[in-house]
Coordinates of C-alpha atoms in Angstrom, one line a residue:
Chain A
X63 CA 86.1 95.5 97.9
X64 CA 88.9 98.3 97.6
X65 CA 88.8 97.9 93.9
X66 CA 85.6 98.2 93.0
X67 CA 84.6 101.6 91.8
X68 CA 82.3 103.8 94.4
X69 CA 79.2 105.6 93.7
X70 CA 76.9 107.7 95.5
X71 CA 73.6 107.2 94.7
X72 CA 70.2 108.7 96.5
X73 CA 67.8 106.7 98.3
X74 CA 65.0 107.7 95.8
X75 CA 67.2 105.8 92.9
X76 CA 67.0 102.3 94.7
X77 CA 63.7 100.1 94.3
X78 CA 63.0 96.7 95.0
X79 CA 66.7 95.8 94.6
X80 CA 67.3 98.1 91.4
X81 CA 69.3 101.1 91.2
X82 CA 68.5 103.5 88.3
X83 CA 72.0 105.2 87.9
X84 CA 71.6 109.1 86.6
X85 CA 72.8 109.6 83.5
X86 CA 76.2 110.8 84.4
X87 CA 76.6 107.6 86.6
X88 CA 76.4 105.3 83.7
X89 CA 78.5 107.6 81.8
X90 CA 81.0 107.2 84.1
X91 CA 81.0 103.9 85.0
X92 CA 80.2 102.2 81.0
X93 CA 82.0 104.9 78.7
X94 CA 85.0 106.5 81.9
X95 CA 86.0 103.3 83.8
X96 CA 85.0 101.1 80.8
X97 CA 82.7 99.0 83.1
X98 CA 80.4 96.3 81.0
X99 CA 77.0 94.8 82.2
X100 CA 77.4 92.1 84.6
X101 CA 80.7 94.0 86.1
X102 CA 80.3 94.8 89.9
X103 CA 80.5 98.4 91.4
X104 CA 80.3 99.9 95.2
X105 CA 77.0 101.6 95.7
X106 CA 76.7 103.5 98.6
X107 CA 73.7 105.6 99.9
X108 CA 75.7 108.2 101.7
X109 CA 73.7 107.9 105.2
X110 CA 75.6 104.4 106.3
X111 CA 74.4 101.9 103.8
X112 CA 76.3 100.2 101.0
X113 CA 75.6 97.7 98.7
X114 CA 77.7 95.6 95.9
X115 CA 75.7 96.0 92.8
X116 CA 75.8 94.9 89.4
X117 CA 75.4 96.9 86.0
X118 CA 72.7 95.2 84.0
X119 CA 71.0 96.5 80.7
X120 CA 69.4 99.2 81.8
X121 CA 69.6 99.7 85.4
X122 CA 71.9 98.4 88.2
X123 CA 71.1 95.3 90.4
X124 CA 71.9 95.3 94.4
X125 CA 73.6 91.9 94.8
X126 CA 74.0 92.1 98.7
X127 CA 74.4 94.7 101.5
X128 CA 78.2 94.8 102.2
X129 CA 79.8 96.3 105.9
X130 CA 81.7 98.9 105.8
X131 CA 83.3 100.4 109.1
X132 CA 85.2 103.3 108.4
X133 CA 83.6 106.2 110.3
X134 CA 84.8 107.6 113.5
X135 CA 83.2 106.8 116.2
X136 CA 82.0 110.2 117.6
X137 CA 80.1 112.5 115.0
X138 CA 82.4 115.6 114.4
X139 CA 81.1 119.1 113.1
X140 CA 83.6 121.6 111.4
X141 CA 82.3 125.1 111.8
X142 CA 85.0 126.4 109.4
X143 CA 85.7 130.4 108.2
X144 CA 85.5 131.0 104.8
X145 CA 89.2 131.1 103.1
X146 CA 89.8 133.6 100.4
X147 CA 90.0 132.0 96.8
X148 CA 89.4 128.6 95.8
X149 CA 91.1 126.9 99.1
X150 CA 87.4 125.7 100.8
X151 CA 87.5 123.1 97.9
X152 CA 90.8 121.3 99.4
X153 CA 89.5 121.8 103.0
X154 CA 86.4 120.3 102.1
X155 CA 87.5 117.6 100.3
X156 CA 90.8 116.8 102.7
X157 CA 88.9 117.2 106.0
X158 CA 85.9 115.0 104.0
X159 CA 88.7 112.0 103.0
X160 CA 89.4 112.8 107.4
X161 CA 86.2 111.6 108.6
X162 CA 84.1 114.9 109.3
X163 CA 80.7 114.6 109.7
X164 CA 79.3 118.1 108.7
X165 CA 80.6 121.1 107.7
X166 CA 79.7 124.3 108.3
X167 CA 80.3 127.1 106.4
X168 CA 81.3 130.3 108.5
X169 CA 81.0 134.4 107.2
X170 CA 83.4 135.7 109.9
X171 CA 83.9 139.8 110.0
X172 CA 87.1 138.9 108.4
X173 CA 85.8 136.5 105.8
X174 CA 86.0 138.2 102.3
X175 CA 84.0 135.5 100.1
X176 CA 80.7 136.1 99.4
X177 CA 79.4 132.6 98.3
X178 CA 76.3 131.8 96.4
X179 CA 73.8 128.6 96.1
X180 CA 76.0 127.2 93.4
X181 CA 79.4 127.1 96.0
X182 CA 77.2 124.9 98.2
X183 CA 76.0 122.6 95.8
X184 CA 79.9 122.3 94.5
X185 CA 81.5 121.5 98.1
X186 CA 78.8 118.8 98.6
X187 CA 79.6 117.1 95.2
X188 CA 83.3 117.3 96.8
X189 CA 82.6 115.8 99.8
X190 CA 80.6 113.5 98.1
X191 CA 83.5 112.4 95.6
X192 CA 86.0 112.4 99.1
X193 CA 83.7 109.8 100.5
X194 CA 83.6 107.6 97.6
X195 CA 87.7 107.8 97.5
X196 CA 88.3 107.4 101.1
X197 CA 86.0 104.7 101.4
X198 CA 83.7 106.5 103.9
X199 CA 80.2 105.0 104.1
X200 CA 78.7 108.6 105.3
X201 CA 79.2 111.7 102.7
X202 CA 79.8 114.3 105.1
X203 CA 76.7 117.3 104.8
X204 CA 77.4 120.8 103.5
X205 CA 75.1 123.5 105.7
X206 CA 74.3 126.4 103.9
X207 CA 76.7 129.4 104.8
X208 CA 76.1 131.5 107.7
X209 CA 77.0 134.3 109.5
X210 CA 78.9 133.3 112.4
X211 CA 76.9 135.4 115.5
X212 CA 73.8 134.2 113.7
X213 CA 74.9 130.5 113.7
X214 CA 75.6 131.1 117.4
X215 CA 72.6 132.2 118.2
X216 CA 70.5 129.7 115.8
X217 CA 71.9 126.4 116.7
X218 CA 72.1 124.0 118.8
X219 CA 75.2 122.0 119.5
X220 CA 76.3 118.9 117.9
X221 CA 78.7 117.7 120.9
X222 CA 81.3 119.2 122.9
X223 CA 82.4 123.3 121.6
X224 CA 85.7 124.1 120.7
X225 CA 87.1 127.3 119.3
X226 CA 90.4 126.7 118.1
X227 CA 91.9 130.2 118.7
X228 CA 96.0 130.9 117.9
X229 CA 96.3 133.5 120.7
X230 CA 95.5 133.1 124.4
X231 CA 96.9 130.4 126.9
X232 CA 94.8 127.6 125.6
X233 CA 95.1 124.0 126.3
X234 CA 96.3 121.8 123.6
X235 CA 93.5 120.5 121.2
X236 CA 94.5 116.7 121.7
X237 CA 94.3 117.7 125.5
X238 CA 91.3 118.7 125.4
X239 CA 89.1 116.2 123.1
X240 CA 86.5 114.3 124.9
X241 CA 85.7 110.7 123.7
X242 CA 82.3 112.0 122.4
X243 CA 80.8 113.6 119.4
X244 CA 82.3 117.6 118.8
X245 CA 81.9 120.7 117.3
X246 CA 85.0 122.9 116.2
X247 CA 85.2 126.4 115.2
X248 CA 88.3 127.3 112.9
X249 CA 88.8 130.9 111.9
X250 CA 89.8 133.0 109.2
X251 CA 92.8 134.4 108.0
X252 CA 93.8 137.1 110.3
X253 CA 92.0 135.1 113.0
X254 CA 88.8 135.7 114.5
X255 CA 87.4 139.1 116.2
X256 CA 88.0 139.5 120.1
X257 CA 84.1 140.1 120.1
X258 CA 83.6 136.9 117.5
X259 CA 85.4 135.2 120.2
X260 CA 83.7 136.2 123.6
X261 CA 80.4 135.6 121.6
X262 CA 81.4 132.1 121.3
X263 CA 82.3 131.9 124.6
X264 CA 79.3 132.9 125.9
X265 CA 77.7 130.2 124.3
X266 CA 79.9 127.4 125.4
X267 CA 82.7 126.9 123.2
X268 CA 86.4 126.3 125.0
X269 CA 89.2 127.9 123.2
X270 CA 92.1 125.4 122.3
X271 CA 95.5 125.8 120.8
X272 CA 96.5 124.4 117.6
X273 CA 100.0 124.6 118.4
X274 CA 102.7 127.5 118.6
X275 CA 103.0 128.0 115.0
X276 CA 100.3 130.2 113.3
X277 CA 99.0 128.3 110.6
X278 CA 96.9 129.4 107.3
X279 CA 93.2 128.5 107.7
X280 CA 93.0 125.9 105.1
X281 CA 96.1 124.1 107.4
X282 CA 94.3 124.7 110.4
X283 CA 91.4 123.4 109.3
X284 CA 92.6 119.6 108.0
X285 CA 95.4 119.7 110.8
X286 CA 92.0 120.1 113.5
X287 CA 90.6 116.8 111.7
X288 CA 93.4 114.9 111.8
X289 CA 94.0 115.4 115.1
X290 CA 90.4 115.0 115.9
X291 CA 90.1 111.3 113.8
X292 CA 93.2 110.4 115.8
X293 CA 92.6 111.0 119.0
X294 CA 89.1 109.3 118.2
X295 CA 90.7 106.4 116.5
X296 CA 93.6 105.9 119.1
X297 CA 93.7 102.5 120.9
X298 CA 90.4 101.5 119.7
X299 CA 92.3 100.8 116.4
X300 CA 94.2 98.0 118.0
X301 CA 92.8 97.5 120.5
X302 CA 95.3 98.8 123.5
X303 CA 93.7 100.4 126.5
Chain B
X225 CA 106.5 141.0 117.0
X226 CA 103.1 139.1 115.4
X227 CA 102.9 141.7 113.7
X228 CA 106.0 142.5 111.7
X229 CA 107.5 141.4 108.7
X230 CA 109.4 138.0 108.3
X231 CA 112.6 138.0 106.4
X232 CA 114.7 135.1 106.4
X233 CA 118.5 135.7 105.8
X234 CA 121.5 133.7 105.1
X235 CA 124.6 134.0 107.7
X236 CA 126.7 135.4 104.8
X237 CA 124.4 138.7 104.6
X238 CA 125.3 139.2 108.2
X239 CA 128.3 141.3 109.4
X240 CA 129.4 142.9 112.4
X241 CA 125.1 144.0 113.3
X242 CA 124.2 144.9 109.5
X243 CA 121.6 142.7 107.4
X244 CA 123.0 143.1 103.3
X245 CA 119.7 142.5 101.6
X246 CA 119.7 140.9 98.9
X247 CA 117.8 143.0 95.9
X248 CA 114.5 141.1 95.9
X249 CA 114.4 141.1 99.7
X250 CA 114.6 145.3 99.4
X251 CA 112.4 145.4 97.2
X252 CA 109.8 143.1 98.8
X253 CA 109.8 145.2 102.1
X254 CA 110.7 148.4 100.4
X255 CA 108.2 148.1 97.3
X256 CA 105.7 145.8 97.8
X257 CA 104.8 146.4 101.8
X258 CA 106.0 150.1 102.0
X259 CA 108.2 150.3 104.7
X260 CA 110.6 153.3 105.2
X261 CA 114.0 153.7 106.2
X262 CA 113.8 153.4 109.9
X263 CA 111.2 151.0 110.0
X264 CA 111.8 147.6 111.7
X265 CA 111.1 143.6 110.8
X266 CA 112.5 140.3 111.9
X267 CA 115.3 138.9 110.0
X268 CA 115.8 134.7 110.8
X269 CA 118.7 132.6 109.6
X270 CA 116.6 130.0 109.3
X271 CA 118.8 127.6 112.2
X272 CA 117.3 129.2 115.1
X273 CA 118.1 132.9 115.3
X274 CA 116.2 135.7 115.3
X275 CA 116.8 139.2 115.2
X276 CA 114.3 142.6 115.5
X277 CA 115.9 145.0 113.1
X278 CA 115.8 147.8 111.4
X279 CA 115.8 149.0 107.4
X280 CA 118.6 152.0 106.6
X281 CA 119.6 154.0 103.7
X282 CA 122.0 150.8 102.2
X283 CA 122.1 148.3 104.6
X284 CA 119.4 147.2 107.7
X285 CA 121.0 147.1 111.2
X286 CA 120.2 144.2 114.0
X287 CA 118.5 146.0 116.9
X288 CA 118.7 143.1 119.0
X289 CA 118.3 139.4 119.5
X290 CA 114.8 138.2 119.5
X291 CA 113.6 134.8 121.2
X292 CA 111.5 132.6 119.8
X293 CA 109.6 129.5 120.9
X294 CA 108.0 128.6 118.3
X295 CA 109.7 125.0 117.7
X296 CA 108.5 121.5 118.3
X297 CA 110.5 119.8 121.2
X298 CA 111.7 117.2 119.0
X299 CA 113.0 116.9 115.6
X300 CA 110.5 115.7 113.3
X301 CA 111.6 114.5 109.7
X302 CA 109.2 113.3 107.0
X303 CA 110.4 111.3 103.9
X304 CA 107.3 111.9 101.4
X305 CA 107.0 109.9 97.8
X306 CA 106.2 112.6 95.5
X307 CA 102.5 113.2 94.3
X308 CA 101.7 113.8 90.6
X309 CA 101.0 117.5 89.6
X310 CA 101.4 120.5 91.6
X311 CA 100.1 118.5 95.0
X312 CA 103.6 118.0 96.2
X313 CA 104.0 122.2 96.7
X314 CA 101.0 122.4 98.9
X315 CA 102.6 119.4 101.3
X316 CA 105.7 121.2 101.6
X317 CA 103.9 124.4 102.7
X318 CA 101.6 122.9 105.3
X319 CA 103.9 121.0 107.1
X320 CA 106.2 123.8 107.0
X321 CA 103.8 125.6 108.9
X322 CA 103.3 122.2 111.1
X323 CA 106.4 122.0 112.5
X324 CA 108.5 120.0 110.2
X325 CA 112.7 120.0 110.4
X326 CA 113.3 117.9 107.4
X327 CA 111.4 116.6 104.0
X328 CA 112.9 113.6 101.9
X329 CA 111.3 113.6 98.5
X330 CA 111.2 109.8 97.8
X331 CA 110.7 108.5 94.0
X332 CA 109.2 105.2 94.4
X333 CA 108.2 102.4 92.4
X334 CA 104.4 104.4 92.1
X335 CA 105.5 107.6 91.5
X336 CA 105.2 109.2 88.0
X337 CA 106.9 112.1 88.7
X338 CA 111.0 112.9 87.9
X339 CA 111.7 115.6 89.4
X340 CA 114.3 118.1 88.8
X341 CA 116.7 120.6 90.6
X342 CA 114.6 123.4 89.7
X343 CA 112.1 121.8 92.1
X344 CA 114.3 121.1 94.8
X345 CA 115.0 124.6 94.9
X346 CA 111.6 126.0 94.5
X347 CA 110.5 123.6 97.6
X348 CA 112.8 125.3 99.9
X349 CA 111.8 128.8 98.7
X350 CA 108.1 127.3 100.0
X351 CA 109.7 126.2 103.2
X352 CA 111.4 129.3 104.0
X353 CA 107.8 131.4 103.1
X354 CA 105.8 129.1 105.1
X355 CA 108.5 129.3 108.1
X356 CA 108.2 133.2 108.3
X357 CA 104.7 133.0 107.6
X358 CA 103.9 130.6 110.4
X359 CA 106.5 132.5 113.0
X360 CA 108.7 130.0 113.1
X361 CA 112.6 129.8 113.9
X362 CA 114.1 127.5 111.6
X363 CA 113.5 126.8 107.7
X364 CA 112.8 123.1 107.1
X365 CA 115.6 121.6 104.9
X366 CA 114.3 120.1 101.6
X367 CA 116.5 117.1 100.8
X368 CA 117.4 115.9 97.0
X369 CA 115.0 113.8 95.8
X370 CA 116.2 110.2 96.1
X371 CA 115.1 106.5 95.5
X372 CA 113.5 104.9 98.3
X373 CA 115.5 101.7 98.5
X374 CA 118.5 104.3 98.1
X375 CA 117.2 106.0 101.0
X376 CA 117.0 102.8 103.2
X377 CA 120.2 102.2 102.4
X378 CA 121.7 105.3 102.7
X379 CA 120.4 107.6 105.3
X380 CA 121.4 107.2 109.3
X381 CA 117.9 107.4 111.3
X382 CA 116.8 111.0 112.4
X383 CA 115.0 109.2 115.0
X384 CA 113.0 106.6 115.6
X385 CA 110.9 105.4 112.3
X386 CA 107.3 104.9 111.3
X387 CA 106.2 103.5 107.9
X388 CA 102.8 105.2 107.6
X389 CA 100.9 102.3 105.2
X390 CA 96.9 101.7 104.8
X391 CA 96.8 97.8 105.1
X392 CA 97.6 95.3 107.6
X393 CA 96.9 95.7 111.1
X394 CA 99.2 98.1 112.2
X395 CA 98.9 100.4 115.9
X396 CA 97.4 104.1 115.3
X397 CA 100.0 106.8 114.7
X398 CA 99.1 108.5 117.9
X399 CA 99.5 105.4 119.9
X400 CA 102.7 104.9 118.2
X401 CA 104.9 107.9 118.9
X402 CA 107.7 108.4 121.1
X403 CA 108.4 111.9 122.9
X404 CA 111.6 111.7 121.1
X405 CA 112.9 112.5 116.9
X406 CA 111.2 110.8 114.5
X407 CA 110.9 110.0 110.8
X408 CA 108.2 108.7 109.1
X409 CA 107.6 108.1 105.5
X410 CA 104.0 108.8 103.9
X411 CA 103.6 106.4 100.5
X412 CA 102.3 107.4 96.8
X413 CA 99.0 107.6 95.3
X414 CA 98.4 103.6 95.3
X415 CA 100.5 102.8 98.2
X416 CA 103.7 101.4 98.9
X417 CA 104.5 97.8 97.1
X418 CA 104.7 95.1 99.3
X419 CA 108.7 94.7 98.7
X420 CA 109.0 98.5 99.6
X421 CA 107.6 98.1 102.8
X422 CA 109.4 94.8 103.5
X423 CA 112.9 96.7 102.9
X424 CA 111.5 99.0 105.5
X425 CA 110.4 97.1 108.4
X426 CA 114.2 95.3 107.3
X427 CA 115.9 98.5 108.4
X428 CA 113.6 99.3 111.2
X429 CA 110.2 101.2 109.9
X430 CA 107.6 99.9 112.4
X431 CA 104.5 100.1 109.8
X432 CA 101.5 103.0 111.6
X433 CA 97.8 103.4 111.2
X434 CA 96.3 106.7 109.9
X435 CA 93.0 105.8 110.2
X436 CA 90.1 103.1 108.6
X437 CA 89.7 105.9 105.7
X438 CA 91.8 106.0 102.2
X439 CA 93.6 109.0 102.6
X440 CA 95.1 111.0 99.3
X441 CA 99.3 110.8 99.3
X442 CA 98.4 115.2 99.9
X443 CA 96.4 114.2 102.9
X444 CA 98.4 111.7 104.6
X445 CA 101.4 114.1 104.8
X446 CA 99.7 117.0 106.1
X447 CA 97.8 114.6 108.3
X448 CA 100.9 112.7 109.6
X449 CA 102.7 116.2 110.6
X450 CA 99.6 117.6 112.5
X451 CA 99.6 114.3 114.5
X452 CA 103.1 114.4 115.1
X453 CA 103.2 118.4 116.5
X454 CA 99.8 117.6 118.2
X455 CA 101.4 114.8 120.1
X456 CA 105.0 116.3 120.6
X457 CA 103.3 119.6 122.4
X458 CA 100.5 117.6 124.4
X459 CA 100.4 118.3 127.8
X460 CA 104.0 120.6 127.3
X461 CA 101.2 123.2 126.4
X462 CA 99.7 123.2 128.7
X463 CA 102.0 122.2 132.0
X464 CA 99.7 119.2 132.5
X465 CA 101.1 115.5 132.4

């Protein structure tokens, strides 16, 4: 199935075993990848379900469900800072292609983007693109930006905290990991506030250590994921106790 | 020191306790940060030592000898087959700021790319920004750019060596590593051919698992290097076994 083109298509376009593609879809797949009816594509819903489908006249045609197991095993929430510039679009895209399961994201005191409605809307066609590439069967959900006190205060945790913090004598992220669904906190450039950091404490969040080297926040943020899908992945990929 | 400037200078513009900066080194600290004779920063060579030191009227002096543990235990080198684009810029940056001692930039049978000296050199100007960026001691060495069978050929092992590759059935990365040097080698955009790998595992890759996701050739490398530093300073961190 690793050939087939990938598509992300919403529950409210499949009926009885049809799929009507939107417009850019068909675009895509008939006049982009040069796709004719009766050629096969990957249609995935983006909440665990995926189905091989067919492209007929005038709508697509589920041929049968197909499994696909290449989520982690523990459901992992990035609470991630706002970089400066354009750099969320890689995070989101390379921490997406990593196996996150949501992403939140942060307005730190030291973040200096302001984003709009349209940012969020862009990062979840990312994320939805990453999952179509990597394979994923989930696309990973963009939350709508937040203040970071007021995220503390507003919601309740999706697993075990962690603050990943570059100063302090933290234990080592991969030390620290549970087998179980997290939440992880990366900063901003310059790093968070002392009182950014006690407020997260205070709520449960267990600083870790990335490493001794002080990384850029768009590094910190995929290196956190790919230690995270590792340490989740580790022997239950072959098996080894 | 967290806070002061980074400089990293060749042994040559050392003599007998005074720092000759070169001209775009002055006027960086001089011009674009602001800092006055009298002022101090951290010159590096790049191998390992670090100074504190001090900007003068022609010349900066070396206060004194500055130590820094900022290093991975063990000497990490990654041979990476060069991305299309820009991408491969980014991947020298971020696992500059990992922890990386060495990059190889492979040409293999997938990659579209020919590069040139130009961007050997501009690569190791990357390194040596991300190294004082990221606090570190030494500048990771950017090899020529070189053929892959060449390469298996050619090059001694740094260290024992890991073929990272998305099919078969290979052990997870994590589970994989040593507490020792290593090399590993992170494939194209469309993988590896199947007579690259076999000349590999010939020479003595042992073939690693990143995951069950399809990772970008971008995101592999950063991915592979966080791993790596992750699982070199495990439990050293921290004092725990």
């Amino acid at each position: 199935m690793a050939q087939l083109q990938r598509v992300v298509v919403s529950p409210a376009q499949i009926q009885d075993g049809t799929i009507t593609l939107e417009k850019t879809q068909s675009h895509y797949l008939q006049r982009v990848l040069r796709l004719k009816v009766g050629d096969r594509f990957i249609a995935m819903d983006g909440q665990g379900q995926t189905w091989l489908a067919k492209i007929g006249e005038t709508v697509a045609t589920i041929i049968e469900p197909v499994a696909v197991d290449s989520e982690l095993p523990h459901w992992v929430t990035l609470a991630i800072a706002l970089p400066k510039g354009s750099g969320f679009d890689e995070v989101v895209r390379q921490v997406s292609e990593l196996g996150v399961a949501r992403i939140v994201p942060i307005i730190s005191e030291r973040t200096l983007l302001q984003p709009n409605a349209k940012k969020q809307a862009r990062w979840q066609k990312i994320a939805a693109e990453a999952a179509e590439q990597s394979e994923r069967s989930i696309v990973p959900l963009i939350a709508e930006p937040i203040q970071w006190k007021k995220y503390l205060q507003s919601e309740p945790s999706c697993g075990q905290r962690f603050l990943c913090w570059e100063r302090g004598d933290s234990p080592a992220l991969l030390d620290a990991l549970p087998q179980a669904a997290v939440e992880l906190a990366i900063g901003p450039e310059g790093g968070w506030t002392t009182a950014e950091v006690e407020a997260a404490v205070a709520v449960g969040y267990q600083p870790v250590s990335l490493g001794k080297r002080i990384l850029r926040a768009v590094t910190a943020a995929v290196a956190v994921m790919a230690i995270v899908a590792a340490a989740q992945e580790r022997c239950t990929a072959t098996g080894q106790q």
